[in-house]
């Protein structure tokens, strides 16, 4: 149903079945409500945007005005779920940016919703949060987009439906608190663990470690060792004069291009200093077997489509370096 | 001389030089650093501090799309003897202390996050989530910087 709504509304908001559905929803949740205007504002053609923003055109002009009034409660709420449902397909592509605490709270509350039943919640929440403060059009769009982003991202995470308060409908996971603060906290923690996972891939040797504390330790140690290495190298550089015809392009143009992922070889090489192991312990075979290994780094390595060729060059550097330095 | 000829014969350039971000960074970095070093050498007063300064400056200039590079640039321009990369001894001490307190895990993690923040230039001004993503690309840039420095030093010896 979500997809159907999204598809319909994206193109043409005069679909009566959608309006009827919205009205039915309103009537279900709010039996006293019976306005012929229900869903009226959902029609994007009615709203004169200067900006045909596609899915958020309806949000364009009406929302800021309407939010100023506390009396008209239902109609503004009607337009919002429309926008959010409209954007379902598109928002999935949007980048998930960090937001202020306000948006966070909203989002946490919206995280646990499915869009169909979430219309009412969104309405109530948005009016509640935005009540009385005139917001710019852009801001509204951004907030709605982010909310929608969350909805589409997290709708799959909903596992169990709990009984809700009659004003704010939030779906929380089984056995977890439903108040907005803990939900906000939970999403924040999820974001942090997501980033930590990414860092885990970045820092060598982190995949065996589970637990935030251990990983943070590893990361701190790694960064410190990198910084120490750089200090040491710059000390060395102070002593040495770079050659006048030094041209890094010679070295890097080829070797960096030939590998799809330069992350792989370099941490290995750098990591060897960090862990006091010789990096070529695992790779000496390749060094011997490959036909294009040279000990003089300034000499060009034979072009090759082998993605490990750059790796060989680099670990030649390390090989020489560590022999000299250690 | 012969070496130059050999190099020029075998020089290979990428068709899309700006595609690979590591290559872009490394190229920018070395293009900033090497002339700066040459200039320093001319002036005959290459103390450890000024070389460090140049190294950090090159790092900051080559990674301008990241937040930490702006902070680094600020630090460098404001002070003559910058300590942009913090000394490691403090970090180790704090780490040991936090290992000793067995109980509060949340507190430990908080401490470590703060520690990490201190390592990243400008980390203290960011919130935690932002800081974690910045640390990722900071690490990457540090790695590339290490490689570049190593090859410069290697080449010059």
CSV table of C-alpha atoms in Angstrom, one decimal, chain A residues 3-324:
chain,number,residue,atom,x,y,z
A,3,UNK,CA,4.2,1.8,-2.8
A,4,UNK,CA,0.9,2.4,-4.3
A,5,UNK,CA,0.4,5.5,-2.4
A,6,UNK,CA,3.7,6.8,-3.3
A,7,UNK,CA,3.4,6.0,-6.9
A,8,UNK,CA,0.1,7.6,-7.2
A,9,UNK,CA,0.7,10.7,-5.4
A,10,UNK,CA,4.0,11.3,-6.9
A,11,UNK,CA,2.4,11.8,-10.3
A,12,UNK,CA,-1.1,13.0,-9.7
A,13,UNK,CA,-2.6,14.0,-6.4
A,14,UNK,CA,-6.2,14.0,-7.5
A,15,UNK,CA,-6.6,10.4,-7.0
A,16,UNK,CA,-9.8,10.1,-5.2
A,17,UNK,CA,-9.1,6.7,-3.7
A,18,UNK,CA,-6.2,8.1,-1.8
A,19,UNK,CA,-8.2,10.9,-0.5
A,20,UNK,CA,-10.9,8.6,0.5
A,21,UNK,CA,-8.4,6.5,2.2
A,22,UNK,CA,-7.1,9.4,4.1
A,23,UNK,CA,-10.5,10.4,5.2
A,24,UNK,CA,-11.2,6.9,6.3
A,25,UNK,CA,-8.0,7.0,8.4
A,26,UNK,CA,-9.0,10.3,10.0
A,27,UNK,CA,-12.4,9.0,10.8
A,28,UNK,CA,-10.9,5.9,12.3
A,29,UNK,CA,-8.6,7.8,14.6
A,30,UNK,CA,-10.8,10.7,15.2
A,31,UNK,CA,-14.4,9.7,15.0
A,32,UNK,CA,-15.7,13.2,15.5
A,33,UNK,CA,-13.9,14.5,12.5
A,34,UNK,CA,-16.0,14.9,9.4
A,35,UNK,CA,-14.7,17.5,7.1
A,36,UNK,CA,-15.2,17.6,3.5
A,37,UNK,CA,-11.9,19.3,3.3
A,38,UNK,CA,-10.1,16.2,4.5
A,39,UNK,CA,-7.4,15.5,2.1
A,40,UNK,CA,-8.1,18.7,0.3
A,41,UNK,CA,-4.7,20.0,0.8
A,42,UNK,CA,-3.3,16.8,-0.4
A,43,UNK,CA,-4.0,17.8,-3.9
A,44,UNK,CA,-0.8,19.3,-5.1
A,45,UNK,CA,-2.4,21.0,-8.0
A,46,UNK,CA,-4.3,23.1,-5.5
A,47,UNK,CA,-1.3,24.4,-4.0
A,48,UNK,CA,0.5,27.0,-5.9
A,49,UNK,CA,4.0,26.4,-5.3
A,50,UNK,CA,6.5,28.4,-7.3
A,51,UNK,CA,8.5,25.4,-6.8
A,52,UNK,CA,7.3,22.1,-8.2
A,53,UNK,CA,9.3,20.1,-5.9
A,54,UNK,CA,7.5,17.0,-6.9
A,55,UNK,CA,6.7,15.3,-3.7
A,56,UNK,CA,7.0,18.2,-1.4
A,57,UNK,CA,5.0,20.7,-3.4
A,58,UNK,CA,2.2,20.5,-1.0
A,59,UNK,CA,4.4,21.2,1.9
A,60,UNK,CA,5.5,24.3,0.1
A,61,UNK,CA,3.3,27.1,1.1
A,62,UNK,CA,0.6,25.7,3.3
A,63,UNK,CA,2.4,24.3,6.2
A,64,UNK,CA,4.1,27.3,7.6
A,65,UNK,CA,0.9,29.2,7.5
A,66,UNK,CA,-1.2,26.5,9.0
A,67,UNK,CA,1.1,25.7,11.7
A,68,UNK,CA,0.6,29.1,13.2
A,69,UNK,CA,-3.0,28.3,14.0
A,70,UNK,CA,-3.8,25.9,16.6
A,71,UNK,CA,-7.5,25.6,15.7
A,72,UNK,CA,-7.1,24.0,12.4
A,73,UNK,CA,-5.6,20.8,13.6
A,74,UNK,CA,-6.6,18.2,11.2
A,75,UNK,CA,-6.1,19.7,7.8
A,76,UNK,CA,-2.5,20.6,8.2
A,77,UNK,CA,-1.9,17.2,9.5
A,78,UNK,CA,-3.5,15.8,6.4
A,79,UNK,CA,-0.9,17.3,4.1
A,80,UNK,CA,2.0,16.0,5.9
A,81,UNK,CA,1.5,12.3,5.7
A,82,UNK,CA,0.9,12.9,2.0
A,83,UNK,CA,4.3,14.5,1.6
A,84,UNK,CA,6.0,11.8,3.5
A,85,UNK,CA,4.3,9.1,1.6
A,86,UNK,CA,5.0,10.9,-1.6
A,87,UNK,CA,8.6,10.9,-1.0
A,88,UNK,CA,9.0,7.3,0.0
A,89,UNK,CA,10.7,6.1,-3.1
A,90,UNK,CA,12.9,9.1,-3.5
A,91,UNK,CA,14.1,9.5,0.0
A,92,UNK,CA,15.8,6.2,0.1
A,93,UNK,CA,18.6,7.6,-1.9
A,94,UNK,CA,19.2,10.6,0.3
A,95,UNK,CA,22.2,10.8,2.4
A,96,UNK,CA,21.5,10.5,6.1
A,97,UNK,CA,22.9,13.6,7.7
A,98,UNK,CA,23.3,14.4,11.3
A,99,UNK,CA,20.6,16.6,12.7
A,100,UNK,CA,19.9,18.7,15.6
A,101,UNK,CA,18.3,17.4,18.8
A,102,UNK,CA,14.9,18.5,17.7
A,103,UNK,CA,14.9,16.6,14.6
A,104,UNK,CA,16.5,13.7,16.4
A,105,UNK,CA,13.5,13.5,18.7
A,106,UNK,CA,11.1,13.6,15.9
A,107,UNK,CA,13.0,11.1,14.0
A,108,UNK,CA,13.3,8.7,16.9
A,109,UNK,CA,9.6,8.8,17.3
A,110,UNK,CA,9.1,8.3,13.7
A,111,UNK,CA,11.6,5.5,13.5
A,112,UNK,CA,9.4,2.9,14.7
A,113,UNK,CA,6.5,3.6,12.4
A,114,UNK,CA,5.1,2.2,9.3
A,115,UNK,CA,3.9,4.9,7.0
A,116,UNK,CA,0.3,3.8,6.6
A,117,UNK,CA,-0.4,3.8,10.3
A,118,UNK,CA,2.1,6.4,10.9
A,119,UNK,CA,0.1,9.2,9.3
A,120,UNK,CA,-1.7,10.0,12.4
A,121,UNK,CA,1.4,9.9,14.5
A,122,UNK,CA,3.3,12.1,12.1
A,123,UNK,CA,0.5,14.6,12.1
A,124,UNK,CA,0.3,14.8,15.8
A,125,UNK,CA,4.0,14.9,16.3
A,126,UNK,CA,4.6,17.5,13.7
A,127,UNK,CA,2.0,19.8,14.9
A,128,UNK,CA,3.1,19.3,18.4
A,129,UNK,CA,6.7,20.0,17.6
A,130,UNK,CA,6.3,22.8,15.2
A,131,UNK,CA,3.4,24.5,16.8
A,132,UNK,CA,3.5,28.2,16.9
A,133,UNK,CA,6.9,28.6,15.3
A,134,UNK,CA,6.8,29.7,11.7
A,135,UNK,CA,9.4,27.7,9.8
A,136,UNK,CA,10.8,28.4,6.4
A,137,UNK,CA,9.8,26.2,3.6
A,138,UNK,CA,13.3,24.8,3.2
A,139,UNK,CA,13.5,23.8,6.8
A,140,UNK,CA,10.2,21.9,6.6
A,141,UNK,CA,11.2,20.1,3.6
A,142,UNK,CA,14.5,19.1,5.1
A,143,UNK,CA,12.9,17.9,8.2
A,144,UNK,CA,10.2,16.0,6.4
A,145,UNK,CA,12.8,14.5,4.2
A,146,UNK,CA,14.9,13.4,7.0
A,147,UNK,CA,11.9,12.0,8.8
A,148,UNK,CA,10.9,10.2,5.7
A,149,UNK,CA,14.4,8.9,5.2
A,150,UNK,CA,14.2,7.4,8.6
A,151,UNK,CA,10.8,5.9,7.9
A,152,UNK,CA,11.9,4.2,4.8
A,153,UNK,CA,15.2,3.1,6.4
A,154,UNK,CA,13.7,1.9,9.6
A,155,UNK,CA,10.4,0.5,8.7
A,156,UNK,CA,12.0,-2.8,8.2
A,157,UNK,CA,13.4,-2.7,11.7
A,158,UNK,CA,10.0,-2.7,13.4
A,159,UNK,CA,9.7,-5.9,15.1
A,160,UNK,CA,6.8,-5.7,17.6
A,161,UNK,CA,4.0,-3.4,18.1
A,162,UNK,CA,3.3,-2.2,21.6
A,163,UNK,CA,0.4,-0.4,23.0
A,164,UNK,CA,0.8,3.3,22.6
A,165,UNK,CA,-0.4,6.5,24.2
A,166,UNK,CA,-3.3,7.9,22.4
A,167,UNK,CA,-1.5,10.9,21.2
A,168,UNK,CA,1.9,9.9,20.0
A,169,UNK,CA,2.1,6.6,18.3
A,170,UNK,CA,5.5,5.1,18.4
A,171,UNK,CA,6.4,1.6,17.7
A,172,UNK,CA,9.2,0.4,19.8
A,173,UNK,CA,10.9,-2.9,19.9
A,174,UNK,CA,9.8,-5.6,22.2
A,175,UNK,CA,11.0,-5.1,25.8
A,176,UNK,CA,12.3,-1.6,25.2
A,177,UNK,CA,11.1,1.7,26.6
A,178,UNK,CA,9.0,3.9,24.4
A,179,UNK,CA,9.6,7.3,25.8
A,180,UNK,CA,11.1,9.7,23.4
A,181,UNK,CA,14.4,10.2,25.2
A,182,UNK,CA,15.4,6.6,25.3
A,183,UNK,CA,14.4,6.2,21.7
A,184,UNK,CA,16.5,9.2,20.8
A,185,UNK,CA,19.3,7.7,22.8
A,186,UNK,CA,18.9,4.4,21.1
A,187,UNK,CA,19.1,5.8,17.6
A,188,UNK,CA,22.2,7.8,18.6
A,189,UNK,CA,23.8,4.7,19.9
A,190,UNK,CA,23.0,2.9,16.7
A,191,UNK,CA,24.6,5.7,14.7
A,192,UNK,CA,27.7,5.5,16.7
A,193,UNK,CA,28.0,1.7,16.4
A,194,UNK,CA,27.5,2.1,12.7
A,195,UNK,CA,30.5,4.4,12.5
A,196,UNK,CA,32.4,2.1,14.7
A,197,UNK,CA,31.9,-0.7,12.3
A,198,UNK,CA,33.2,1.4,9.5
A,199,UNK,CA,36.3,2.2,11.6
A,200,UNK,CA,36.7,-1.4,12.3
A,201,UNK,CA,37.3,-2.0,8.7
A,202,UNK,CA,39.6,0.8,8.4
A,203,UNK,CA,41.9,0.0,11.3
A,204,UNK,CA,43.9,-3.2,10.8
A,205,UNK,CA,43.5,-5.9,13.4
A,206,UNK,CA,40.2,-4.7,14.6
A,207,UNK,CA,38.1,-7.4,13.3
A,208,UNK,CA,39.0,-9.8,16.1
A,209,UNK,CA,38.0,-7.4,18.7
A,210,UNK,CA,34.4,-7.1,19.8
A,211,UNK,CA,33.1,-4.5,22.1
A,212,UNK,CA,33.3,-0.8,21.8
A,213,UNK,CA,35.9,-0.2,24.4
A,214,UNK,CA,38.4,-2.6,22.9
A,215,UNK,CA,37.9,-1.2,19.5
A,216,UNK,CA,38.2,2.3,20.7
A,217,UNK,CA,41.5,1.3,22.3
A,218,UNK,CA,42.7,-0.1,19.1
A,219,UNK,CA,41.7,3.0,17.1
A,220,UNK,CA,43.4,5.3,19.6
A,221,UNK,CA,46.6,3.3,19.5
A,222,UNK,CA,46.6,3.2,15.8
A,223,UNK,CA,46.1,6.9,15.4
A,224,UNK,CA,48.8,7.6,17.9
A,225,UNK,CA,51.2,5.3,16.2
A,226,UNK,CA,50.5,6.9,12.9
A,227,UNK,CA,51.1,10.3,14.3
A,228,UNK,CA,54.4,9.1,15.9
A,229,UNK,CA,55.5,7.7,12.7
A,230,UNK,CA,54.8,10.9,10.9
A,231,UNK,CA,56.8,12.8,13.5
A,232,UNK,CA,59.7,10.5,13.2
A,233,UNK,CA,59.6,10.7,9.4
A,234,UNK,CA,59.5,14.5,9.5
A,235,UNK,CA,62.5,14.5,11.8
A,236,UNK,CA,64.3,12.4,9.3
A,237,UNK,CA,63.2,14.7,6.6
A,238,UNK,CA,64.7,17.6,8.4
A,239,UNK,CA,68.0,16.0,8.1
A,240,UNK,CA,67.7,14.9,4.5
A,241,UNK,CA,67.4,17.1,1.4
A,242,UNK,CA,64.8,16.1,-1.2
A,243,UNK,CA,66.3,15.6,-4.6
A,244,UNK,CA,65.6,18.4,-7.0
A,245,UNK,CA,64.1,16.1,-9.6
A,246,UNK,CA,61.9,14.2,-7.2
A,247,UNK,CA,58.6,13.6,-8.8
A,248,UNK,CA,56.0,11.6,-6.9
A,249,UNK,CA,53.9,11.3,-10.0
A,250,UNK,CA,56.3,8.8,-11.4
A,251,UNK,CA,55.8,6.5,-8.5
A,252,UNK,CA,52.2,7.1,-7.7
A,253,UNK,CA,50.6,7.6,-11.1
A,254,UNK,CA,50.7,4.0,-12.0
A,255,UNK,CA,50.7,2.2,-8.8
A,256,UNK,CA,47.7,3.9,-7.3
A,257,UNK,CA,45.7,3.6,-10.5
A,258,UNK,CA,46.3,-0.1,-10.9
A,259,UNK,CA,44.7,-1.0,-7.7
A,260,UNK,CA,41.0,-0.7,-7.1
A,261,UNK,CA,41.4,-0.3,-3.4
A,262,UNK,CA,44.4,1.4,-2.1
A,263,UNK,CA,43.3,0.9,1.4
A,264,UNK,CA,44.3,-2.7,1.4
A,265,UNK,CA,48.0,-2.4,0.8
A,266,UNK,CA,48.8,0.7,2.7
A,267,UNK,CA,47.5,-0.2,6.1
A,268,UNK,CA,49.4,-3.4,5.8
A,269,UNK,CA,52.6,-1.6,5.2
A,270,UNK,CA,52.0,1.1,7.8
A,271,UNK,CA,50.6,-1.4,10.3
A,272,UNK,CA,53.9,-3.2,10.3
A,273,UNK,CA,55.5,-0.4,12.1
A,274,UNK,CA,52.7,-0.2,14.4
A,275,UNK,CA,52.8,-3.8,15.5
A,276,UNK,CA,56.5,-4.1,15.2
A,277,UNK,CA,56.2,-6.9,12.7
A,278,UNK,CA,57.8,-7.1,9.4
A,279,UNK,CA,55.1,-6.5,6.9
A,280,UNK,CA,56.7,-8.7,4.2
A,281,UNK,CA,56.6,-11.7,6.4
A,282,UNK,CA,53.4,-12.7,4.7
A,283,UNK,CA,54.3,-11.4,1.3
A,284,UNK,CA,57.8,-12.3,0.7
A,285,UNK,CA,56.7,-15.0,-1.7
A,286,UNK,CA,55.1,-12.5,-4.0
A,287,UNK,CA,58.1,-10.4,-3.8
A,288,UNK,CA,60.3,-13.2,-5.0
A,289,UNK,CA,58.0,-14.6,-7.5
A,290,UNK,CA,56.8,-11.5,-9.3
A,291,UNK,CA,59.0,-10.7,-12.1
A,292,UNK,CA,58.8,-7.0,-11.7
A,293,UNK,CA,60.1,-6.3,-8.3
A,294,UNK,CA,62.9,-3.8,-8.0
A,295,UNK,CA,64.7,-2.6,-5.0
A,296,UNK,CA,65.2,0.8,-6.3
A,297,UNK,CA,62.0,2.6,-5.8
A,298,UNK,CA,62.7,5.2,-8.4
A,299,UNK,CA,62.8,2.7,-11.1
A,300,UNK,CA,59.5,2.1,-12.7
A,301,UNK,CA,57.7,-1.1,-11.9
A,302,UNK,CA,56.4,-2.9,-15.0
A,303,UNK,CA,52.9,-2.1,-15.8
A,304,UNK,CA,50.5,-4.7,-14.9
A,305,UNK,CA,46.9,-5.2,-14.4
A,306,UNK,CA,47.5,-7.2,-11.3
A,307,UNK,CA,46.0,-5.2,-8.5
A,308,UNK,CA,48.7,-6.3,-6.2
A,309,UNK,CA,51.5,-4.7,-8.2
A,310,UNK,CA,51.2,-1.5,-6.3
A,311,UNK,CA,51.3,-3.4,-3.2
A,312,UNK,CA,54.6,-4.9,-4.2
A,313,UNK,CA,56.1,-1.5,-4.8
A,314,UNK,CA,54.9,-0.2,-1.6
A,315,UNK,CA,56.1,-3.0,0.5
A,316,UNK,CA,59.5,-2.6,-1.1
A,317,UNK,CA,59.6,0.8,0.4
A,318,UNK,CA,58.7,-0.6,3.8
A,319,UNK,CA,61.2,-3.4,3.4
A,320,UNK,CA,64.0,-1.0,2.8
A,321,UNK,CA,62.8,1.4,5.3
A,322,UNK,CA,62.5,-1.1,8.1
A,323,UNK,CA,65.8,-2.6,7.3
A,324,UNK,CA,67.4,0.7,7.7
